[in-house]
Amino acid sequence: MPSTIIDGKSLAATVREDVARRVAALKTSGRSVRLDAVLAGGDRAAELYAESQARTCTAVGIDYRLHRLPEDATYEDVAGRVLLLDTDDSVRAIMVHLPLPLGVDTERVQSLIVPEKDVEGVNPANIGNVVYGRRSLVPCTARAVLEMIESTGIELRGKRCVVVGASNIVGKPIAVLLMRAEATVISTNKFTRDLPSIAREADVLVAAAGVPRLVDSSWVKPGGVVIDVGIHRIDGPSGVQTVGDVNFESVQGVAGHLSPVPGGVGPMTVAMLLRNCVDAAERG
Ligand code: NAD
C-alpha cells in the first residue's frame, strides 16, 4: 500500500491562514506584528532567504524590517544592533540571518537575543525552557516536525521514536519535544552503532542527519511514520534536484506516513517562524 504523504505545503497554508487571522485581530486592537531580521555580510543564500521571508511576512500582514550590516561587520556591530532591537519596545520578534561574517561568534550573538523576542528559539535560555516544558518560543524546525507528526493522528505517548541526528538546533530540540509528549525517545548520531536496526523499531523515525538519502526501506518499520528533515541540492540524471535524508522511492510503500522533500518540513518550518512571530506579539 502506498504511504500517506504528509503534505507540508498544505499544512503550512493552514498555519499561514491562522497566522493572518491572528495578525488582523492584533491590528484591530491597535497592535502591530513585526519581524526584525539582521543580515550581516553578502551571503547570497541568506539574501535570497531574506527576500523570500519579506514576501511571506507581507502576505500574512507581518511588517518585515531587514537590518543590513556590511560584510566586514564585527561582533560589536552585530551585537550592538541586536541589543538595540532587544530594548526597543516596538520590536517583538528578532532573528539573525546566518552565516555571520568570519570571526563573529554566532552563539554569542544568538545568546544576546532576549528570549521573549527570539522567534527562532536559538537563545540557550529558550532551549532550557523547551526542556523544562515552560511556555517559550520553540525552534521552528522542531515545532514543524512535531506538528507534522501530530497531523497523522498518532498518539505519541508510549510510542518508540528514533531521531537520527542530534544537532543543537534541529535533532536535540526534536528529541526533547518528543520526550515532552511522553514518547520513548532514542537520540542517535554519526557514532551510533547498528543504526538501521535501531531505526527499524521506531513507530516514528525522524531523519535529521544532513546526509542525502541515508535512510532506506531497511531502516523503516512497516506502517511507521517517517519525517524527513534533510535538504540537499544534488546533481541528478535530469539536472540539479532537491532531496532529503530519506530515500523516498525506497521508503514509499513501507512507511505508513511519509513527509516528502521538497514540500515537507521546509514549508512548515517557514510557517512556524510566522507563528512564533504572532505568538511573541500576542504575549508582548
Ligand atoms: P548538523 O550537521 O549540525 O548535525 C548533524 C547531526 O547528524 C549530528 O548530530 C551528527 O552526529 C548526525 N549524523 C551525521 N551523519 C550521520 C549518520 N551517518 N548517521 C547518523 N547520524 C549522523 O546538521 P543540522 O543543522 O542538524 O541539519 C540536519 C539536516 O537538516 C541538514 O540536511 C539540513 O539542511 C536540514 N535542515 C532542514 C531544515 C528545514 O527547515 N527543513 C532546517 C534546518 C536544517
mmCIF file of C-alpha atoms and ligand atoms in Angstrom:
data_model
loop_
_atom_site.group_PDB
_atom_site.id
_atom_site.type_symbol
_atom_site.label_atom_id
_atom_site.label_comp_id
_atom_site.label_asym_id
_atom_site.label_seq_id
_atom_site.Cartn_x
_atom_site.Cartn_y
_atom_site.Cartn_z
ATOM 1 C CA MET A 1 0.000 0.000 0.000
ATOM 2 C CA PRO A 2 1.416 3.469 -0.817
ATOM 3 C CA SER A 3 2.467 5.617 2.152
ATOM 4 C CA THR A 4 0.213 8.510 3.079
ATOM 5 C CA ILE A 5 2.128 11.652 2.191
ATOM 6 C CA ILE A 6 2.345 14.309 4.915
ATOM 7 C CA ASP A 7 1.802 17.389 2.793
ATOM 8 C CA GLY A 8 3.904 20.155 4.356
ATOM 9 C CA LYS A 9 2.739 22.717 1.815
ATOM 10 C CA SER A 10 -0.907 22.274 2.624
ATOM 11 C CA LEU A 11 -0.310 22.142 6.405
ATOM 12 C CA ALA A 12 1.777 25.317 6.078
ATOM 13 C CA ALA A 13 -1.026 27.047 4.149
ATOM 14 C CA THR A 14 -3.428 26.300 7.014
ATOM 15 C CA VAL A 15 -0.926 27.706 9.547
ATOM 16 C CA ARG A 16 -0.484 30.856 7.430
ATOM 17 C CA GLU A 17 -4.263 31.406 7.284
ATOM 18 C CA ASP A 18 -4.448 31.127 11.062
ATOM 19 C CA VAL A 19 -1.475 33.493 11.481
ATOM 20 C CA ALA A 20 -3.082 36.032 9.099
ATOM 21 C CA ARG A 21 -6.309 35.941 11.156
ATOM 22 C CA ARG A 22 -4.425 36.479 14.422
ATOM 23 C CA VAL A 23 -2.317 39.315 12.920
ATOM 24 C CA ALA A 24 -5.526 41.022 11.690
ATOM 25 C CA ALA A 25 -7.070 40.680 15.165
ATOM 26 C CA LEU A 26 -3.999 42.239 16.793
ATOM 27 C CA LYS A 27 -4.066 45.115 14.315
ATOM 28 C CA THR A 28 -7.744 45.731 15.099
ATOM 29 C CA SER A 29 -6.780 46.163 18.736
ATOM 30 C CA GLY A 30 -4.079 48.676 17.742
ATOM 31 C CA ARG A 31 -1.063 46.354 17.989
ATOM 32 C CA SER A 32 1.294 45.573 15.130
ATOM 33 C CA VAL A 33 3.163 42.369 14.375
ATOM 34 C CA ARG A 34 6.682 42.899 13.172
ATOM 35 C CA LEU A 35 9.771 40.792 12.462
ATOM 36 C CA ASP A 36 13.165 42.490 12.662
ATOM 37 C CA ALA A 37 15.877 40.464 10.924
ATOM 38 C CA VAL A 38 19.600 41.225 10.996
ATOM 39 C CA LEU A 39 21.625 40.343 7.895
ATOM 40 C CA ALA A 40 25.386 40.922 8.101
ATOM 41 C CA GLY A 41 27.548 40.301 5.063
ATOM 42 C CA GLY A 42 26.706 39.409 1.499
ATOM 43 C CA ASP A 43 25.948 35.685 1.603
ATOM 44 C CA ARG A 44 23.760 35.095 -1.460
ATOM 45 C CA ALA A 45 21.697 32.280 0.076
ATOM 46 C CA ALA A 46 20.986 34.406 3.162
ATOM 47 C CA GLU A 47 19.963 37.340 0.943
ATOM 48 C CA LEU A 48 17.580 35.124 -1.047
ATOM 49 C CA TYR A 49 16.147 33.765 2.211
ATOM 50 C CA ALA A 50 15.612 37.319 3.499
ATOM 51 C CA GLU A 51 13.850 38.301 0.260
ATOM 52 C CA SER A 52 11.503 35.314 0.415
ATOM 53 C CA GLN A 53 10.934 35.972 4.123
ATOM 54 C CA ALA A 54 9.890 39.542 3.346
ATOM 55 C CA ARG A 55 7.305 38.247 0.841
ATOM 56 C CA THR A 56 5.984 35.568 3.210
ATOM 57 C CA CYS A 57 5.651 38.019 6.099
ATOM 58 C CA THR A 58 3.916 40.652 3.958
ATOM 59 C CA ALA A 59 1.418 38.058 2.714
ATOM 60 C CA VAL A 60 0.181 37.415 6.277
ATOM 61 C CA GLY A 61 0.329 41.073 7.378
ATOM 62 C CA ILE A 62 3.619 40.908 9.341
ATOM 63 C CA ASP A 63 5.757 44.031 8.971
ATOM 64 C CA TYR A 64 9.248 42.786 7.943
ATOM 65 C CA ARG A 65 12.233 45.023 8.688
ATOM 66 C CA LEU A 66 15.647 43.976 7.407
ATOM 67 C CA HIS A 67 18.688 45.454 9.173
ATOM 68 C CA ARG A 68 21.624 45.161 6.797
ATOM 69 C CA LEU A 69 25.160 45.328 8.120
ATOM 70 C CA PRO A 70 28.291 45.398 5.928
ATOM 71 C CA GLU A 71 30.384 42.382 5.002
ATOM 72 C CA ASP A 72 33.156 43.497 7.370
ATOM 73 C CA ALA A 73 30.785 43.891 10.349
ATOM 74 C CA THR A 74 32.430 42.930 13.652
ATOM 75 C CA TYR A 75 30.964 41.159 16.679
ATOM 76 C CA GLU A 76 30.445 44.594 18.282
ATOM 77 C CA ASP A 77 28.471 45.816 15.219
ATOM 78 C CA VAL A 78 26.160 42.794 15.162
ATOM 79 C CA ALA A 79 25.798 42.606 18.950
ATOM 80 C CA GLY A 80 25.105 46.342 19.100
ATOM 81 C CA ARG A 81 22.251 46.031 16.626
ATOM 82 C CA VAL A 82 20.741 43.051 18.444
ATOM 83 C CA LEU A 83 20.927 44.912 21.785
ATOM 84 C CA LEU A 84 19.189 47.950 20.243
ATOM 85 C CA LEU A 85 16.357 45.721 18.990
ATOM 86 C CA ASP A 86 16.174 43.955 22.387
ATOM 87 C CA THR A 87 15.459 47.236 24.165
ATOM 88 C CA ASP A 88 13.123 48.746 21.536
ATOM 89 C CA ASP A 89 9.540 48.244 22.794
ATOM 90 C CA SER A 90 8.135 48.403 19.266
ATOM 91 C CA VAL A 91 10.165 45.295 18.330
ATOM 92 C CA ARG A 92 8.527 41.992 19.301
ATOM 93 C CA ALA A 93 10.373 39.451 17.108
ATOM 94 C CA ILE A 94 14.079 39.233 16.272
ATOM 95 C CA MET A 95 16.121 36.846 14.137
ATOM 96 C CA VAL A 96 19.707 36.890 12.884
ATOM 97 C CA HIS A 97 20.497 35.514 9.442
ATOM 98 C CA LEU A 98 23.412 33.083 9.132
ATOM 99 C CA PRO A 99 26.208 32.845 8.271
ATOM 100 C CA LEU A 100 27.616 35.816 10.141
ATOM 101 C CA PRO A 101 30.865 37.357 8.828
ATOM 102 C CA LEU A 102 34.043 35.430 9.560
ATOM 103 C CA GLY A 103 35.195 35.923 13.146
ATOM 104 C CA VAL A 104 31.771 36.834 14.556
ATOM 105 C CA ASP A 105 30.787 34.276 17.211
ATOM 106 C CA THR A 106 27.311 33.074 16.189
ATOM 107 C CA GLU A 107 26.389 31.503 19.530
ATOM 108 C CA ARG A 108 27.450 34.608 21.440
ATOM 109 C CA VAL A 109 25.245 36.755 19.189
ATOM 110 C CA GLN A 110 22.291 34.363 19.487
ATOM 111 C CA SER A 111 22.511 34.362 23.261
ATOM 112 C CA LEU A 112 22.022 38.165 23.216
ATOM 113 C CA ILE A 113 18.523 37.968 21.696
ATOM 114 C CA VAL A 114 16.076 38.380 24.591
ATOM 115 C CA PRO A 115 14.208 35.055 24.977
ATOM 116 C CA GLU A 116 10.731 36.546 24.545
ATOM 117 C CA LYS A 117 11.672 38.035 21.124
ATOM 118 C CA ASP A 118 13.807 35.067 19.978
ATOM 119 C CA VAL A 119 11.470 33.696 17.294
ATOM 120 C CA GLU A 120 13.966 31.101 16.043
ATOM 121 C CA GLY A 121 14.433 29.720 19.567
ATOM 122 C CA VAL A 122 18.227 29.933 19.314
ATOM 123 C CA ASN A 123 18.995 31.545 22.678
ATOM 124 C CA PRO A 124 20.122 28.751 25.049
ATOM 125 C CA ALA A 125 17.564 30.085 27.558
ATOM 126 C CA ASN A 126 14.795 29.073 25.154
ATOM 127 C CA ILE A 127 16.276 25.606 24.710
ATOM 128 C CA GLY A 128 16.224 25.345 28.509
ATOM 129 C CA ASN A 129 12.580 26.420 28.512
ATOM 130 C CA VAL A 130 11.822 23.698 25.952
ATOM 131 C CA VAL A 131 13.493 21.089 28.178
ATOM 132 C CA TYR A 132 11.544 22.224 31.250
ATOM 133 C CA GLY A 133 8.278 22.410 29.297
ATOM 134 C CA ARG A 134 7.813 26.109 30.071
ATOM 135 C CA ARG A 135 5.928 28.383 27.699
ATOM 136 C CA SER A 136 8.558 29.671 25.262
ATOM 137 C CA LEU A 137 9.479 30.155 21.631
ATOM 138 C CA VAL A 138 10.392 26.720 20.272
ATOM 139 C CA PRO A 139 12.948 26.274 17.419
ATOM 140 C CA CYS A 140 10.929 26.408 14.181
ATOM 141 C CA THR A 141 12.050 23.115 12.612
ATOM 142 C CA ALA A 142 11.380 21.136 15.798
ATOM 143 C CA ARG A 143 7.942 22.712 16.104
ATOM 144 C CA ALA A 144 7.285 21.890 12.428
ATOM 145 C CA VAL A 145 8.277 18.232 12.883
ATOM 146 C CA LEU A 146 6.002 17.768 15.912
ATOM 147 C CA GLU A 147 3.095 19.408 14.127
ATOM 148 C CA MET A 148 3.594 17.117 11.125
ATOM 149 C CA ILE A 149 3.682 14.008 13.315
ATOM 150 C CA GLU A 150 0.530 15.158 15.116
ATOM 151 C CA SER A 151 -1.198 15.695 11.757
ATOM 152 C CA THR A 152 -1.096 11.912 11.216
ATOM 153 C CA GLY A 153 -3.314 11.415 14.282
ATOM 154 C CA ILE A 154 -0.752 9.168 16.008
ATOM 155 C CA GLU A 155 -0.822 9.289 19.833
ATOM 156 C CA LEU A 156 2.817 9.861 20.788
ATOM 157 C CA ARG A 157 2.555 8.791 24.438
ATOM 158 C CA GLY A 158 4.330 5.446 24.862
ATOM 159 C CA LYS A 159 5.433 5.257 21.225
ATOM 160 C CA ARG A 160 9.024 4.476 20.284
ATOM 161 C CA CYS A 161 10.644 7.417 18.447
ATOM 162 C CA VAL A 162 14.114 7.470 16.911
ATOM 163 C CA VAL A 163 15.731 10.787 15.964
ATOM 164 C CA VAL A 164 18.678 10.453 13.579
ATOM 165 C CA GLY A 165 20.954 13.468 14.195
ATOM 166 C CA ALA A 166 21.436 15.418 17.392
ATOM 167 C CA SER A 167 22.425 18.993 16.499
ATOM 168 C CA ASN A 168 21.585 21.772 18.957
ATOM 169 C CA ILE A 169 19.086 23.491 16.699
ATOM 170 C CA VAL A 170 17.421 20.502 14.980
ATOM 171 C CA GLY A 171 17.900 16.978 16.393
ATOM 172 C CA LYS A 172 18.099 17.758 20.129
ATOM 173 C CA PRO A 173 15.010 20.013 20.326
ATOM 174 C CA ILE A 174 13.018 17.465 18.293
ATOM 175 C CA ALA A 175 14.025 14.707 20.747
ATOM 176 C CA VAL A 176 13.064 16.911 23.708
ATOM 177 C CA LEU A 177 9.643 17.775 22.254
ATOM 178 C CA LEU A 178 9.002 14.053 21.688
ATOM 179 C CA MET A 179 10.025 13.378 25.302
ATOM 180 C CA ARG A 180 7.604 16.072 26.417
ATOM 181 C CA ALA A 181 4.884 14.173 24.577
ATOM 182 C CA GLU A 182 5.849 11.164 26.748
ATOM 183 C CA ALA A 183 7.172 9.094 23.884
ATOM 184 C CA THR A 184 10.134 6.755 24.380
ATOM 185 C CA VAL A 185 12.897 8.580 22.562
ATOM 186 C CA ILE A 186 16.225 7.360 21.214
ATOM 187 C CA SER A 187 18.577 10.114 20.081
ATOM 188 C CA THR A 188 21.217 8.903 17.634
ATOM 189 C CA ASN A 189 24.236 10.418 15.896
ATOM 190 C CA LYS A 190 27.026 9.508 13.499
ATOM 191 C CA PHE A 191 28.698 7.315 16.146
ATOM 192 C CA THR A 192 25.604 5.205 16.840
ATOM 193 C CA ARG A 193 26.248 1.553 16.064
ATOM 194 C CA ASP A 194 23.849 -0.553 14.031
ATOM 195 C CA LEU A 195 21.573 2.404 13.400
ATOM 196 C CA PRO A 196 19.300 0.737 10.796
ATOM 197 C CA SER A 197 18.235 -1.936 13.280
ATOM 198 C CA ILE A 198 17.529 0.702 15.972
ATOM 199 C CA ALA A 199 15.570 2.768 13.442
ATOM 200 C CA ARG A 200 13.552 -0.263 12.333
ATOM 201 C CA GLU A 201 11.967 -0.444 15.799
ATOM 202 C CA ALA A 202 10.635 3.110 15.528
ATOM 203 C CA ASP A 203 6.947 3.958 15.401
ATOM 204 C CA VAL A 204 8.186 7.441 14.460
ATOM 205 C CA LEU A 205 11.502 7.940 12.673
ATOM 206 C CA VAL A 206 12.871 11.474 12.212
ATOM 207 C CA ALA A 207 15.798 11.819 9.791
ATOM 208 C CA ALA A 208 17.908 14.917 10.529
ATOM 209 C CA ALA A 209 21.494 13.808 9.855
ATOM 210 C CA GLY A 210 22.325 16.029 6.890
ATOM 211 C CA VAL A 211 23.260 13.004 4.742
ATOM 212 C CA PRO A 212 21.455 12.722 1.385
ATOM 213 C CA ARG A 213 19.194 9.630 1.102
ATOM 214 C CA LEU A 214 20.726 7.965 4.168
ATOM 215 C CA VAL A 215 17.513 6.257 5.244
ATOM 216 C CA ASP A 216 16.196 3.479 3.023
ATOM 217 C CA SER A 217 13.456 0.897 3.484
ATOM 218 C CA SER A 218 15.756 -1.334 5.590
ATOM 219 C CA TRP A 219 15.603 1.391 8.315
ATOM 220 C CA VAL A 220 11.822 1.642 8.415
ATOM 221 C CA LYS A 221 9.232 -0.237 10.458
ATOM 222 C CA PRO A 222 6.337 -1.158 8.157
ATOM 223 C CA GLY A 223 3.480 1.260 8.808
ATOM 224 C CA GLY A 224 5.659 3.695 10.826
ATOM 225 C CA VAL A 225 5.744 7.483 10.494
ATOM 226 C CA VAL A 226 8.851 8.860 8.741
ATOM 227 C CA ILE A 227 9.694 12.570 8.829
ATOM 228 C CA ASP A 228 12.481 13.815 6.564
ATOM 229 C CA VAL A 229 14.183 16.994 7.800
ATOM 230 C CA GLY A 230 17.182 16.960 5.443
ATOM 231 C CA ILE A 231 17.501 19.330 2.498
ATOM 232 C CA HIS A 232 20.171 18.810 -0.166
ATOM 233 C CA ARG A 233 20.688 20.078 -3.687
ATOM 234 C CA ILE A 234 22.375 17.298 -5.655
ATOM 235 C CA ASP A 235 23.132 16.540 -9.287
ATOM 236 C CA GLY A 236 20.622 14.020 -10.603
ATOM 237 C CA PRO A 237 20.021 12.420 -14.011
ATOM 238 C CA SER A 238 17.768 15.328 -15.017
ATOM 239 C CA GLY A 239 19.865 18.157 -13.543
ATOM 240 C CA VAL A 240 20.067 19.569 -10.032
ATOM 241 C CA GLN A 241 17.387 18.214 -7.722
ATOM 242 C CA THR A 242 16.330 18.664 -4.102
ATOM 243 C CA VAL A 243 16.410 15.537 -1.939
ATOM 244 C CA GLY A 244 16.205 14.788 1.776
ATOM 245 C CA ASP A 245 17.880 12.416 4.228
ATOM 246 C CA VAL A 246 15.361 9.737 3.228
ATOM 247 C CA ASN A 247 15.486 7.708 0.041
ATOM 248 C CA PHE A 248 11.888 8.494 -0.830
ATOM 249 C CA GLU A 249 11.413 5.876 -3.553
ATOM 250 C CA SER A 250 12.753 3.115 -1.294
ATOM 251 C CA VAL A 251 10.715 4.087 1.793
ATOM 252 C CA GLN A 252 7.494 4.879 -0.082
ATOM 253 C CA GLY A 253 5.133 1.955 0.406
ATOM 254 C CA VAL A 254 6.871 0.751 3.597
ATOM 255 C CA ALA A 255 6.184 3.742 5.871
ATOM 256 C CA GLY A 256 2.574 4.347 6.850
ATOM 257 C CA HIS A 257 3.080 8.127 6.662
ATOM 258 C CA LEU A 258 5.973 9.839 4.928
ATOM 259 C CA SER A 259 6.984 13.505 4.563
ATOM 260 C CA PRO A 260 8.446 14.446 1.173
ATOM 261 C CA VAL A 261 11.368 16.718 0.243
ATOM 262 C CA PRO A 262 10.671 19.247 -1.166
ATOM 263 C CA GLY A 263 7.222 20.115 0.160
ATOM 264 C CA GLY A 264 7.546 18.676 3.674
ATOM 265 C CA VAL A 265 9.353 20.058 6.714
ATOM 266 C CA GLY A 266 10.767 23.053 4.744
ATOM 267 C CA PRO A 267 7.490 24.976 4.179
ATOM 268 C CA MET A 268 6.274 24.050 7.664
ATOM 269 C CA THR A 269 9.461 25.484 9.215
ATOM 270 C CA VAL A 270 8.795 28.829 7.497
ATOM 271 C CA ALA A 271 5.186 28.730 8.718
ATOM 272 C CA MET A 272 6.353 28.051 12.288
ATOM 273 C CA LEU A 273 8.551 31.168 12.195
ATOM 274 C CA LEU A 274 5.448 33.204 11.309
ATOM 275 C CA ARG A 275 3.533 31.527 14.130
ATOM 276 C CA ASN A 276 6.344 32.278 16.580
ATOM 277 C CA CYS A 277 6.218 35.958 15.486
ATOM 278 C CA VAL A 278 2.497 36.222 16.206
ATOM 279 C CA ASP A 279 2.913 34.291 19.498
ATOM 280 C CA ALA A 280 5.628 36.785 20.532
ATOM 281 C CA ALA A 281 3.443 39.759 19.521
ATOM 282 C CA GLU A 282 0.412 38.444 21.419
ATOM 283 C CA ARG A 283 2.473 37.954 24.577
ATOM 284 C CA GLY A 284 4.126 41.378 24.296
HETATM 285 P P1 NAD B 1 24.402 19.151 11.665
HETATM 286 O O1 NAD B 1 25.477 18.808 10.687
HETATM 287 O O2 NAD B 1 24.587 20.300 12.596
HETATM 288 O O3 NAD B 1 24.116 17.859 12.583
HETATM 289 C C1 NAD B 1 24.011 16.589 12.011
HETATM 290 C C2 NAD B 1 23.759 15.550 13.089
HETATM 291 O O4 NAD B 1 23.559 14.308 12.429
HETATM 292 C C3 NAD B 1 24.911 15.348 14.072
HETATM 293 O O5 NAD B 1 24.381 15.056 15.348
HETATM 294 C C4 NAD B 1 25.641 14.109 13.512
HETATM 295 O O6 NAD B 1 26.294 13.329 14.522
HETATM 296 C C5 NAD B 1 24.488 13.340 12.907
HETATM 297 N N1 NAD B 1 24.909 12.496 11.771
HETATM 298 C C6 NAD B 1 25.698 12.822 10.738
HETATM 299 N N2 NAD B 1 25.873 11.754 9.926
HETATM 300 C C7 NAD B 1 25.164 10.737 10.462
HETATM 301 C C8 NAD B 1 24.956 9.402 10.104
HETATM 302 N N3 NAD B 1 25.528 8.869 9.006
HETATM 303 N N4 NAD B 1 24.166 8.637 10.885
HETATM 304 C C9 NAD B 1 23.597 9.157 11.993
HETATM 305 N N5 NAD B 1 23.749 10.435 12.401
HETATM 306 C C10 NAD B 1 24.527 11.219 11.639
HETATM 307 O O7 NAD B 1 23.075 19.315 10.792
HETATM 308 P P2 NAD B 1 21.691 20.086 11.148
HETATM 309 O O8 NAD B 1 21.910 21.560 11.153
HETATM 310 O O9 NAD B 1 21.052 19.436 12.319
HETATM 311 O O10 NAD B 1 20.847 19.733 9.839
HETATM 312 C C11 NAD B 1 20.477 18.400 9.513
HETATM 313 C C12 NAD B 1 19.756 18.407 8.175
HETATM 314 O O11 NAD B 1 18.525 19.130 8.324
HETATM 315 C C13 NAD B 1 20.513 19.105 7.044
HETATM 316 O O12 NAD B 1 20.248 18.402 5.837
HETATM 317 C C14 NAD B 1 19.888 20.484 6.980
HETATM 318 O O13 NAD B 1 19.960 21.060 5.686
HETATM 319 C C15 NAD B 1 18.466 20.151 7.329
HETATM 320 N N6 NAD B 1 17.677 21.252 7.896
HETATM 321 C C16 NAD B 1 16.420 21.410 7.413
HETATM 322 C C17 NAD B 1 15.614 22.405 7.909
HETATM 323 C C18 NAD B 1 14.233 22.547 7.363
HETATM 324 O O14 NAD B 1 13.616 23.579 7.548
HETATM 325 N N7 NAD B 1 13.717 21.511 6.708
HETATM 326 C C19 NAD B 1 16.072 23.255 8.922
HETATM 327 C C20 NAD B 1 17.357 23.046 9.435
HETATM 328 C C21 NAD B 1 18.155 22.033 8.909
#
